[in-house]
Structures are given as structure tokens and as C-alpha cells.
PDB file of C-alpha atoms in Angstrom:
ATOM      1  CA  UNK T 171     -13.972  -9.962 -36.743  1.00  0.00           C
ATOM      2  CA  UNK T 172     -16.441 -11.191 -34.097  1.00  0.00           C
ATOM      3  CA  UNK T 173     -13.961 -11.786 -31.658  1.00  0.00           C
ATOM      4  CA  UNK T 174     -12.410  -8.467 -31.421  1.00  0.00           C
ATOM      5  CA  UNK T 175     -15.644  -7.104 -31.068  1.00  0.00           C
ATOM      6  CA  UNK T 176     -16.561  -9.191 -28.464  1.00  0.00           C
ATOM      7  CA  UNK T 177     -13.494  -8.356 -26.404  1.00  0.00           C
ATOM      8  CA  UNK T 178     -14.042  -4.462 -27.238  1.00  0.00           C
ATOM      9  CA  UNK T 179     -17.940  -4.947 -25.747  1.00  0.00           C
ATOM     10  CA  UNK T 180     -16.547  -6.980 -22.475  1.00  0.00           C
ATOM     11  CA  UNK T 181     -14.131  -4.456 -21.701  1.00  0.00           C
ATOM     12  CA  UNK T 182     -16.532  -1.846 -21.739  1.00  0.00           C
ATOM     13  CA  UNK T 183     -19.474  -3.638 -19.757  1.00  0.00           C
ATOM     14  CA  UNK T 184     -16.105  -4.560 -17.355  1.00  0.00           C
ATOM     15  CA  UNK T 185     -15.568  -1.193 -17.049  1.00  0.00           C
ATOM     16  CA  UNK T 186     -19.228   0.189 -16.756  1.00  0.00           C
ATOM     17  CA  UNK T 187     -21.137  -2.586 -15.690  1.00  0.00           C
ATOM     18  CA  UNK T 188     -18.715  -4.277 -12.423  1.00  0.00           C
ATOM     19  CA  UNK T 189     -17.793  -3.094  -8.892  1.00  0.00           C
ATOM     20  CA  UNK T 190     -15.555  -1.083 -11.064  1.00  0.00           C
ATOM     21  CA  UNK T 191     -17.780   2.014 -11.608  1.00  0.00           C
ATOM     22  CA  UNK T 192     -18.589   1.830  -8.492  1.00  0.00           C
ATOM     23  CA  UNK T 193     -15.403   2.368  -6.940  1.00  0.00           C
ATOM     24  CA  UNK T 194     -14.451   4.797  -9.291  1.00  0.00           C
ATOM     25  CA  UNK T 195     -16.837   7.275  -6.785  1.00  0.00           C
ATOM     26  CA  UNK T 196     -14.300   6.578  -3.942  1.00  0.00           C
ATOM     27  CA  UNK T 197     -11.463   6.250  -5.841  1.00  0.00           C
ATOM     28  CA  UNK T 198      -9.312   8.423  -8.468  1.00  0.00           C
ATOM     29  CA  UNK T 199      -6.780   5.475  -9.564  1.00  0.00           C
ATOM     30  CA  UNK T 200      -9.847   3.393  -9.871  1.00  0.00           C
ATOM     31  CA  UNK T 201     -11.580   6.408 -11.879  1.00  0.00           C
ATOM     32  CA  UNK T 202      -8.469   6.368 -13.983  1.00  0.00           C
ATOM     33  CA  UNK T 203      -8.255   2.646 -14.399  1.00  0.00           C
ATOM     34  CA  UNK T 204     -11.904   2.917 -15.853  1.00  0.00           C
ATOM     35  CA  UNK T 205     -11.710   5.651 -18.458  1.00  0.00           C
ATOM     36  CA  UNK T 206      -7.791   3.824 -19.954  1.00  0.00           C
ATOM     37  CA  UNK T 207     -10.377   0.733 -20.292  1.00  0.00           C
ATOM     38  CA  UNK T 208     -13.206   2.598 -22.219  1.00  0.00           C
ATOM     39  CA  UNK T 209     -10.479   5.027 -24.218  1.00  0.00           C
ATOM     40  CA  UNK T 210      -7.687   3.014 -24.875  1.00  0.00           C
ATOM     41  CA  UNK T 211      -8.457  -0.456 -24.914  1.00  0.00           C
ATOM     42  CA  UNK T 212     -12.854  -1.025 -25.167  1.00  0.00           C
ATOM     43  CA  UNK T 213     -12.733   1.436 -28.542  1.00  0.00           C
ATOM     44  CA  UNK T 214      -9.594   0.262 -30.040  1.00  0.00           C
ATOM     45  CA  UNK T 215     -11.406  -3.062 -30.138  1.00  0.00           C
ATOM     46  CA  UNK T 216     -14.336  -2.406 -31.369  1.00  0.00           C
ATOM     47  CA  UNK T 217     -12.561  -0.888 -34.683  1.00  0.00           C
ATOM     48  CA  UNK T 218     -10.766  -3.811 -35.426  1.00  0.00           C
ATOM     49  CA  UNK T 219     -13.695  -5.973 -35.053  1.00  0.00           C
ATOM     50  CA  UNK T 220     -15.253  -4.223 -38.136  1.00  0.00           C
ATOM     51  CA  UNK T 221     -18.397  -3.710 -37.351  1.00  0.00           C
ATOM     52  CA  UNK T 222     -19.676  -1.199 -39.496  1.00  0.00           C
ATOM     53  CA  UNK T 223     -20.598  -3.426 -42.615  1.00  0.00           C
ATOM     54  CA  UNK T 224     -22.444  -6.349 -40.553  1.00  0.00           C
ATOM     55  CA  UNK T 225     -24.560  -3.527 -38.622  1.00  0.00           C
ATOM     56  CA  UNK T 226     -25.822  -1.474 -41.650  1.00  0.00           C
ATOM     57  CA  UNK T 227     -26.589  -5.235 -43.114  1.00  0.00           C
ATOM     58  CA  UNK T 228     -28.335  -5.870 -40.169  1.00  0.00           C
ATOM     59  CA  UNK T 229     -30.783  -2.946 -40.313  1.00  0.00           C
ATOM     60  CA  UNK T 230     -34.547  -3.586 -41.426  1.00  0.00           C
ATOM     61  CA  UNK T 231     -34.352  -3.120 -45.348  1.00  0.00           C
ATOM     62  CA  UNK T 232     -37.274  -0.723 -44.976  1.00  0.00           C
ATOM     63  CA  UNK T 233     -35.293   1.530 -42.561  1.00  0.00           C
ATOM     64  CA  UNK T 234     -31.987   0.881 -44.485  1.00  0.00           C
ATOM     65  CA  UNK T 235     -33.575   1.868 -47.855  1.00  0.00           C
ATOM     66  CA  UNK T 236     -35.817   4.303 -46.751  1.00  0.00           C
ATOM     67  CA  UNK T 237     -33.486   6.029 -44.163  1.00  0.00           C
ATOM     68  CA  UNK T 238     -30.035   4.821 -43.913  1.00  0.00           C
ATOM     69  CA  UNK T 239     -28.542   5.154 -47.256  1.00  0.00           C
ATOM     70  CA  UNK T 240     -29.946   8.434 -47.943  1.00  0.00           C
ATOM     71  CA  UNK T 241     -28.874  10.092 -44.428  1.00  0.00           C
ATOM     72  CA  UNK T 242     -25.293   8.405 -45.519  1.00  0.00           C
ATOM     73  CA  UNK T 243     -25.236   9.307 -48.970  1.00  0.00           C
ATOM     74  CA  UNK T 244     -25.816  12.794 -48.440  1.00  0.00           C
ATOM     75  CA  UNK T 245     -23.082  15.459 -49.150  1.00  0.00           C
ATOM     76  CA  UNK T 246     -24.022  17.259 -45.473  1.00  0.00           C
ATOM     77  CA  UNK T 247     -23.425  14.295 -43.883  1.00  0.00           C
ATOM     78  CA  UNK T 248     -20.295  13.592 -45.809  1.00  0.00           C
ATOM     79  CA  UNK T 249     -18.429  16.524 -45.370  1.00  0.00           C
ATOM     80  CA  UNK T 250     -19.296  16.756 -41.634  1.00  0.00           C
ATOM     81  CA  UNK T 251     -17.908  12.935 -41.366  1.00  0.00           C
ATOM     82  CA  UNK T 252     -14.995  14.023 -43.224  1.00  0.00           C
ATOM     83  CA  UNK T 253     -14.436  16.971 -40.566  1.00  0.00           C
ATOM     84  CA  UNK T 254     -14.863  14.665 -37.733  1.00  0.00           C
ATOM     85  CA  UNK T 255     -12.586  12.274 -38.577  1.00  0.00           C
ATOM     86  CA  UNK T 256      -9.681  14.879 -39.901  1.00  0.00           C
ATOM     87  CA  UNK T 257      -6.142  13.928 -37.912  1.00  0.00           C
ATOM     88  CA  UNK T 258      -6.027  17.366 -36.866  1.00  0.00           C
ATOM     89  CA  UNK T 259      -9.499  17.745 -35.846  1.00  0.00           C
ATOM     90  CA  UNK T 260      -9.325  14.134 -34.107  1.00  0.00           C
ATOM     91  CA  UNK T 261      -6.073  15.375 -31.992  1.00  0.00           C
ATOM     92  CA  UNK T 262      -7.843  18.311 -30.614  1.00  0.00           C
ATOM     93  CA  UNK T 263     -11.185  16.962 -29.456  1.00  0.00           C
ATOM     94  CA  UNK T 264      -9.485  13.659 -27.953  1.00  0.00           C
ATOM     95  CA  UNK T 265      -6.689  15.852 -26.296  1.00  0.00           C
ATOM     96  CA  UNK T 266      -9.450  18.647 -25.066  1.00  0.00           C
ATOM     97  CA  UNK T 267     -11.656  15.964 -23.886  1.00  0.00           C
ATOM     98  CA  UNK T 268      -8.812  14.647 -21.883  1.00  0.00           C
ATOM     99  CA  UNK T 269      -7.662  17.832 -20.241  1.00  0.00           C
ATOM    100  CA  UNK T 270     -11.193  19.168 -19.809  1.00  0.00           C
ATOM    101  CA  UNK T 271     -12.473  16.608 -17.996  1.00  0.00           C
ATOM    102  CA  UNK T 272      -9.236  16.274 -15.569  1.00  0.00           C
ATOM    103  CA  UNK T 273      -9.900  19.935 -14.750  1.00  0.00           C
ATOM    104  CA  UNK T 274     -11.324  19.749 -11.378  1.00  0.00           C
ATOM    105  CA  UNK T 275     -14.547  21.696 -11.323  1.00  0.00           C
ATOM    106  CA  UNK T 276     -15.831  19.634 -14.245  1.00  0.00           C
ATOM    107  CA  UNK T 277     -14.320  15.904 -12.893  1.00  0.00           C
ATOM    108  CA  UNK T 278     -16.387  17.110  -9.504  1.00  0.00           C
ATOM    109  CA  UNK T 279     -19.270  17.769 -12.084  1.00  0.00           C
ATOM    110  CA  UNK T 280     -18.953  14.033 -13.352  1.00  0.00           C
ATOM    111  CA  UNK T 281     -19.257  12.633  -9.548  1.00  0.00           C
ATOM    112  CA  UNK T 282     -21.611  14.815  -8.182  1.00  0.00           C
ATOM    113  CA  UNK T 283     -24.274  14.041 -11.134  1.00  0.00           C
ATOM    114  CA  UNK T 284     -24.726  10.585 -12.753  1.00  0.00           C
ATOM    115  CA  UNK T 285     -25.854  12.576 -16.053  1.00  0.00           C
ATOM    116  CA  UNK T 286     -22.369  14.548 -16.362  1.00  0.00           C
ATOM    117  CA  UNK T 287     -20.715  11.040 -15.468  1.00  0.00           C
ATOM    118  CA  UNK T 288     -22.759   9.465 -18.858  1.00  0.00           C
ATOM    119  CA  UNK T 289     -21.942  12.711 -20.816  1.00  0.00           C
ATOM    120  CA  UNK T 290     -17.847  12.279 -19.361  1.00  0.00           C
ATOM    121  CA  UNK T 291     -17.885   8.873 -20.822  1.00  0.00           C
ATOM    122  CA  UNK T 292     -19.617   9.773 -23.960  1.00  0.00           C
ATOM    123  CA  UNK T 293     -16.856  12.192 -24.633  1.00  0.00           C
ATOM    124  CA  UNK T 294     -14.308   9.770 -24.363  1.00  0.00           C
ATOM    125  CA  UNK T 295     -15.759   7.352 -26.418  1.00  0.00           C
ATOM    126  CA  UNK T 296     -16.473   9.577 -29.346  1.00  0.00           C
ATOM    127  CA  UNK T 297     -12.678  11.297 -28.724  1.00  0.00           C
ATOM    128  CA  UNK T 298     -11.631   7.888 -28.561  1.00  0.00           C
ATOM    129  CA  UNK T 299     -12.967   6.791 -31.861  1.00  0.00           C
ATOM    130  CA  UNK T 300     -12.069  10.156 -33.922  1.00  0.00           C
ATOM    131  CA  UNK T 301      -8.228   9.569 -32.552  1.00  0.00           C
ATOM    132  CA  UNK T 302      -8.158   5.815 -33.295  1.00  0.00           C
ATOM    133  CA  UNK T 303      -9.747   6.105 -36.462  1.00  0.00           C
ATOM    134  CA  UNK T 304      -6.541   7.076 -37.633  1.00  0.00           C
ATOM    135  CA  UNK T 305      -4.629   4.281 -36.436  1.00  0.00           C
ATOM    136  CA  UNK T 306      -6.878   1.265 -37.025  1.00  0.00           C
ATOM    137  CA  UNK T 307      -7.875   1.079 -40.250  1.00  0.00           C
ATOM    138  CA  UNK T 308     -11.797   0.763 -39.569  1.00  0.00           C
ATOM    139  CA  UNK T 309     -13.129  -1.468 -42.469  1.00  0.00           C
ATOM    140  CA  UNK T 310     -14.438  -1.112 -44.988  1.00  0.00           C
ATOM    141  CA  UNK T 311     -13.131   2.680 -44.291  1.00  0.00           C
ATOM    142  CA  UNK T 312      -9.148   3.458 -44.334  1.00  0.00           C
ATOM    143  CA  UNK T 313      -6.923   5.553 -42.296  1.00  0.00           C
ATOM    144  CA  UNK T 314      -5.585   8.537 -44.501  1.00  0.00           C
ATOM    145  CA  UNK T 315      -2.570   8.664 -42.507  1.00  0.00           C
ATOM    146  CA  UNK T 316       0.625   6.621 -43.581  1.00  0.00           C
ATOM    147  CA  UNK T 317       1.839   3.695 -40.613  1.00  0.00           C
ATOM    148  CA  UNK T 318       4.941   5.955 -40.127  1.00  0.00           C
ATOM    149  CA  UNK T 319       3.040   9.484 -39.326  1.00  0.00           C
ATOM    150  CA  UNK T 320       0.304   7.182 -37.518  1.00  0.00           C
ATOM    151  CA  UNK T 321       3.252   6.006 -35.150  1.00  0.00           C
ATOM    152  CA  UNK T 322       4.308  10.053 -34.784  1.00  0.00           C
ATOM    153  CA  UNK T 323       0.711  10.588 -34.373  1.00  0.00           C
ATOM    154  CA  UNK T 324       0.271   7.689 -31.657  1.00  0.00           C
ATOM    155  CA  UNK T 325       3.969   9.837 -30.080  1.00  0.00           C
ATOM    156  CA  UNK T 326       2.383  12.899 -29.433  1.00  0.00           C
ATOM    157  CA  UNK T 327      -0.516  11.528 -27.920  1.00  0.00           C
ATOM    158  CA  UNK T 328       1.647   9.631 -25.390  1.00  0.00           C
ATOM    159  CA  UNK T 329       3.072  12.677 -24.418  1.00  0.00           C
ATOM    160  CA  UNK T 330       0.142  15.315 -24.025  1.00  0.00           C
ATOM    161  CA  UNK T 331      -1.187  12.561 -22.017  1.00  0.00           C
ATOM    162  CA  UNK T 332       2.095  11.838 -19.985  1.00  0.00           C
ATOM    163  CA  UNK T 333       1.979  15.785 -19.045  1.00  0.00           C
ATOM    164  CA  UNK T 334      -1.320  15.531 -17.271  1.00  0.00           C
ATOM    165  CA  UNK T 335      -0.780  12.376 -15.839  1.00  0.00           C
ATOM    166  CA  UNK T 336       2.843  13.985 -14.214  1.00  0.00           C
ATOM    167  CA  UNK T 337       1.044  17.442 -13.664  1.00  0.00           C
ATOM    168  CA  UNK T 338      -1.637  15.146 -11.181  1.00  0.00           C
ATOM    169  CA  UNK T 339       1.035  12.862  -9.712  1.00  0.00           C
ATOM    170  CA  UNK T 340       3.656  15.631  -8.564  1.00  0.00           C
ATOM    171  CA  UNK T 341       0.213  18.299  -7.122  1.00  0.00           C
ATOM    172  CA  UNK T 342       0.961  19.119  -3.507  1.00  0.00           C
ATOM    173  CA  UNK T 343      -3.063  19.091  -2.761  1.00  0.00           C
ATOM    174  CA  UNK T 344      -5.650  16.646  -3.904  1.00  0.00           C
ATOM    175  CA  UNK T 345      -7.356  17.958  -6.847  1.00  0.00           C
ATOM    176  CA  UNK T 346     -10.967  16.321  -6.615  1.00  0.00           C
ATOM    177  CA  UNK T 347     -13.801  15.686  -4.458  1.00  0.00           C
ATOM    178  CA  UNK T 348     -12.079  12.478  -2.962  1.00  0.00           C
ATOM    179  CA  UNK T 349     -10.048  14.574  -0.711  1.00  0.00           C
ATOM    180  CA  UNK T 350     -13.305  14.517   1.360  1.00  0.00           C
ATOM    181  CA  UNK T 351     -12.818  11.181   1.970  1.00  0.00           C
ATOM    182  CA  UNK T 352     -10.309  10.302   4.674  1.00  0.00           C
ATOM    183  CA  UNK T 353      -8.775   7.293   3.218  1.00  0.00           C
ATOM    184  CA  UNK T 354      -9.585   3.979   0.174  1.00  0.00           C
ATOM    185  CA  UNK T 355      -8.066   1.144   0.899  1.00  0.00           C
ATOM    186  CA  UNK T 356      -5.553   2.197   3.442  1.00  0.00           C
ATOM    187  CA  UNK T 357      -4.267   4.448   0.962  1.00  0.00           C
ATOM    188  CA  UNK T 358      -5.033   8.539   1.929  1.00  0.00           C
ATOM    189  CA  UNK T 359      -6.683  10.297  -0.968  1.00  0.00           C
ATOM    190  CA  UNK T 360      -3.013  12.420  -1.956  1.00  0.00           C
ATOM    191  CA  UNK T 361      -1.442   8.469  -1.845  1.00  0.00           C
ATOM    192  CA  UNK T 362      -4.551   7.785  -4.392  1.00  0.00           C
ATOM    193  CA  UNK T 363      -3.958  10.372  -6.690  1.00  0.00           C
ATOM    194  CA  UNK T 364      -0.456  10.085  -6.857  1.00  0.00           C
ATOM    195  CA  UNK T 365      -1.203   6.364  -8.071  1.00  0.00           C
ATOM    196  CA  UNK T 366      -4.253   7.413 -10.315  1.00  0.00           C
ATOM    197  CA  UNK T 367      -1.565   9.938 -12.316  1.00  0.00           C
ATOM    198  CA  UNK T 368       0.772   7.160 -12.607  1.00  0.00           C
ATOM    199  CA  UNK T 369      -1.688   4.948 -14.286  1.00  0.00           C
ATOM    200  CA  UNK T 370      -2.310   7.621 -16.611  1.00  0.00           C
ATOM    201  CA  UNK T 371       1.270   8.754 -17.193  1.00  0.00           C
ATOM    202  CA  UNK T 372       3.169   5.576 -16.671  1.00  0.00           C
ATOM    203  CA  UNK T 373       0.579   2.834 -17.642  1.00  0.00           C
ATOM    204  CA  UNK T 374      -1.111   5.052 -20.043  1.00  0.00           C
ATOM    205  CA  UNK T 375       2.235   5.596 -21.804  1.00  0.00           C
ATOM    206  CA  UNK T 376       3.052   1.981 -21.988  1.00  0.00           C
ATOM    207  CA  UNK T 377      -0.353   0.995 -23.333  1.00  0.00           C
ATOM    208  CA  UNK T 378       0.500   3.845 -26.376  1.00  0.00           C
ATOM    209  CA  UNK T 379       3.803   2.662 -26.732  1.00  0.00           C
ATOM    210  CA  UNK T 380       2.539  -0.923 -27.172  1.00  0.00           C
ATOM    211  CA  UNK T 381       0.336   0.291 -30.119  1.00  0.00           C
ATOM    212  CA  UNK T 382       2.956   2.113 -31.513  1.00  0.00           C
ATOM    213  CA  UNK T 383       5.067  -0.958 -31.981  1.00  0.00           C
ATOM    214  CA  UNK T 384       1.485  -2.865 -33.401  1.00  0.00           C
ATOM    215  CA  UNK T 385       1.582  -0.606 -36.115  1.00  0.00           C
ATOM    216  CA  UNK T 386       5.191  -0.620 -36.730  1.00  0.00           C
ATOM    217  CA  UNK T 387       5.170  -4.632 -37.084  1.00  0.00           C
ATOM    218  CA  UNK T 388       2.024  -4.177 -39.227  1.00  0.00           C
ATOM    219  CA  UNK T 389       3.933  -1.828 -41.096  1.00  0.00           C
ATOM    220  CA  UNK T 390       7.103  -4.382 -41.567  1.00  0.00           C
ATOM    221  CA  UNK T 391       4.478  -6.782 -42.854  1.00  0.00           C
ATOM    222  CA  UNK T 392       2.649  -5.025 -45.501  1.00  0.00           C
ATOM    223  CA  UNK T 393       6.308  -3.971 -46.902  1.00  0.00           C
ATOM    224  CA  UNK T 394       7.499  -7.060 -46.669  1.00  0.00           C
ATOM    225  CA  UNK T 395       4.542  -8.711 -48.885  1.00  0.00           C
ATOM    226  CA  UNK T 396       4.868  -5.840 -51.731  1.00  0.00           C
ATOM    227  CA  UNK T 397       8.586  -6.591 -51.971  1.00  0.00           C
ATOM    228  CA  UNK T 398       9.006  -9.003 -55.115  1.00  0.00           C
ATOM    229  CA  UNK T 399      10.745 -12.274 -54.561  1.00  0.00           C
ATOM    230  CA  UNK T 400      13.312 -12.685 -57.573  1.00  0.00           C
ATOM    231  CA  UNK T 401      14.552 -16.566 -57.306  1.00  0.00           C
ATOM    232  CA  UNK T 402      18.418 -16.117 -58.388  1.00  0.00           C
ATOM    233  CA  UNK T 403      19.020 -18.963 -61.405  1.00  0.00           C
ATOM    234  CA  UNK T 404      21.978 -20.991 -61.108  1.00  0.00           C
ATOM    235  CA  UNK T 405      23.189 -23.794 -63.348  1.00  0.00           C
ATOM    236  CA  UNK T 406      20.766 -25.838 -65.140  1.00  0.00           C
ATOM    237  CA  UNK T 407      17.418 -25.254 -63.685  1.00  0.00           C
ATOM    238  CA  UNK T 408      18.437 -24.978 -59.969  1.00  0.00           C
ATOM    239  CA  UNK T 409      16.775 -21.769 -58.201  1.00  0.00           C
ATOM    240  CA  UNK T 410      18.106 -20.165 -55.092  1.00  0.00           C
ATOM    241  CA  UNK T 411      15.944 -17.457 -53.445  1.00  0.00           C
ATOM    242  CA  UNK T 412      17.628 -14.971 -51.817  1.00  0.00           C
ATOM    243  CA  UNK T 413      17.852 -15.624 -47.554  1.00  0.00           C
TER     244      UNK T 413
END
């Protein structure tokens, strides 16, 4: 699906690559506007655009021979993929990584040194992938998790991530370096952060809630196809199917 992952790889050099990042050092909504890009729309992208079985094809045969398939064949490596990608396992590290990088010594950490920042955004990314591999199904792998515990699944996200975003909005004191700053945009720094939390809690909630219904309707569909259509027989040779 070249076109998803095209979109996936634009969001993310949109996010990392344009006057974006760089406001994201004056700015916390703008900071906040960068990581929902990378975590909740740039990785969700790339999954559905499949791009697991056109990259190992890809690969030099010598390295994919020599190198590739054994690494992946190989039980270690199995059973540490299997790990990483549990539901449970997936929860915690994309929920930690959210919470521990909002906690304002280490969010300082991220703006004060441009290797933190890379190692901030790694997190996400990886986070992001463990938590989404359970509600895209990433071909040629599948999601273990039914469509109607991946929509409970998706629920409980939204609201861990609702929490922080109300517990930053409603603080009395500007949590992060930017209260140094007098001002962005006309805006004082509290004004900023109280915008930045919304984003998280209300757009971030919103953006979950929109995948949630994706999977429901996806859900309707595949039901709807394994449902047999019985045409009902009336008089000589005349069919009715059922509306």
C-alpha cells in the first residue's frame, strides 16, 4: 500500500523536518502538536502501508540469505518479538513513555539536549508501533486481539491519555522550561500550556475516538461478508434475496 506509506513518511518529515520542530523549542502546544503527528497519525500509517514484505524483498540476497532470515528465524529473536508486541506489554511501554516523558525534569532533558530530543522521539515511535500493532493488522503479521477488545483497547488509551492531558491543562504553574520565555505568539507560556494539554486531551481524544469507529466499521464489514446470502425461492424459478 504505497500510498499509505507515503502519507505515514510525509507526516513524519512534516513533523521533524519543517518550521515545526523548530517551534516546538518555544512552544509546548506546538511540542504537543508534533509528537500526536509522529504517535498517532505518522506510525499508524506506516502499518497500513505494509511495508514489511517489500523491505525484506528489497534487501541484497547476500545479506537477506546470509543475515536476515537467520537473525528472524531464530527462537531468541522470536520470543523477544513475541514479548514486545504482547497487548499488555504494548499498553505499558506506550503509556510509560507517555507519562515519562511529560514529567518535567525529563521533557526539560529533551529541550536542553538535541540527543534526549532524538531518544524522546525514538520512544514514541517504538511505543507507538508496539500499541498500534494491535489495532492495525500489520501485514503479512495479524493482530491477536479481536476488533471488539481492540476498540476497548483503543478506550483505555484515550483515557490514560485524557488524564495527563487534563492534569497539564488545569496546573496552576507552568510545568516546563518555556515558562522562561515571556510570551509565543501573544499567548503567555501558562495560556500555551493550557492549549498544548487540550491538544492532547481534547484533540488527542478525538483522533482515538476516530480510530475507534475505523475499526468498528471494519469490523461491520468483515461480518457482514462471512454472513451467507440465502436467496428466498418463490414460485417457479423467481428468487428474492432478503433486503
Amino acid at each position: 500500500r504505497p500510498l499509505l506509506l507515503g502519507l505515514g513518511l510525509a507526516v513524519a518529515a512534516l513533523a521533524l523536518l519543517s518550521p515545526i520542530d523548530r517551534l516546538s523549542d518555544y512552544s509546548f502546544s506546538w511540542h504537543m502538536v508534533q509528537h500526536m503527528l509522529i504517535a498517532q497519525v505518522s506510525v499508524p500509517l506506516m502499518l497500513l502501508g505494509a511495508p514489511f514484505l517489500p523491505v525484506v524483498r528489497g534487501l541484497p540476497a547476500r545479506f537477506r540469505q546470509g543475515l536476515f532470515v537467520p537473525f528472524a528465524r531464530s527462537e531468541a529473536v522470536r520470543r523477544l518479538f513475541r514479548a514486545a508486541t504482547h497487548p499488555v506489554v504494548a499498553f505499558v511501554c506506550y503509556v510509560g513513555a507517555l507519562w515519562a516523558w511529560h514529567y518535567p525534569p525529563a521533557y526539560d532533558l529533551a529541550l536542553d539536549h538535541e540527543g534526549a530530543h532524538y531518544f524522546e522521539h525514538f520512544c514514541f515511535v517504538v511505543t507507538s508501533l508496539q500499541m498500534h500493532w494491535h489495532i492495525v493488522n500489520p501485514y503479512p503479521f495479524r493482530s491477536r486481539l479481536h476488533y471488539l477488545v481492540r476498540m476497548g483497547y483503543l478506550f483505555v488509551v484515550t483515557v490514560q491519555n485524557g488524564a495527563l492531558g487534563a492534569l497539564i491543562t488545569f496546573s496552576d504553574a507552568v510545568l516546563y522550561e518555556y515558562g522562561k520565555l515571556e510570551s509565543f505568539w501573544g499567548l503567555s507560556m501558562a495560556d500555551d500550556q493550557v492549549l498544548g494539554g487540550l491538544l492532547m486531551w481534547v484533540g488527542g481524544g478525538m483522533m482515538h475516538l476516530a480510530a475507534i469507529l475505523i475499526v468498528f466499521i471494519v469490523y461491520a464489514v468483515e461480518e457482514e461478508r462471512k454472513e451467507p446470502h440465502h436467496p428466498l425461492y418463490i414460485g417457479a424459478g423467481k428468487a428474492l434475496r432478503p433486503a
